[in-house]
């Protein structure tokens, strides 16, 4: 599971990091704290346009068959273990993208019901700007004909660090190593190659419990 991220890298750094141009500078999304349930348009890179940083896709994948835009609250994440079986994702496993980020957030439960939690910020130890593995889709509203571009973040079993941090669900997003970003976009590479124990070099830092975002 991963519903809260950070993408505060300025445009010039992102352009340099990926040797790419931004399709719409005015639409470029930056935030220290991103709530997935607001369905933000985090910058992504599509397999079909690896030299373009795309800004018109929103988080929460809408499969072509759904009639309800609110369905996307169920598809912020896609479990890699069942991605070929779930109706929401099985038809778009070849539509791969990189989701650009600078951190993500998760909570450690201090009791069985999560009434007491410690918040952690997770960063890459190797890269200031990194990417998550994602899938994307185009949805057409059956009532209005409006087109909406959407994506989901692929998750896997938690590694040792994330098993401690995310001790309730023990899941983590696939934080891609830089050398594997091209491979993720390559349709000939099996998605299963990125399942646990795919290892990312991450670091989890506890956040001051007095710092609140008004979500929990």
Coordinates of C-alpha atoms in Angstrom, one line a residue, residues 6 11 29 47 49 63 75 131 137:
X6 CA 6.1 13.7 -1.9
X11 CA 11.1 21.3 -13.1
X29 CA 2.7 19.2 -10.0
X47 CA 6.7 3.7 -22.1
X49 CA 7.0 8.6 -24.7
X63 CA -10.3 0.6 -16.2
X75 CA -7.1 1.4 -7.7
X131 CA 10.5 6.6 -9.6
X137 CA -4.9 3.6 -18.8

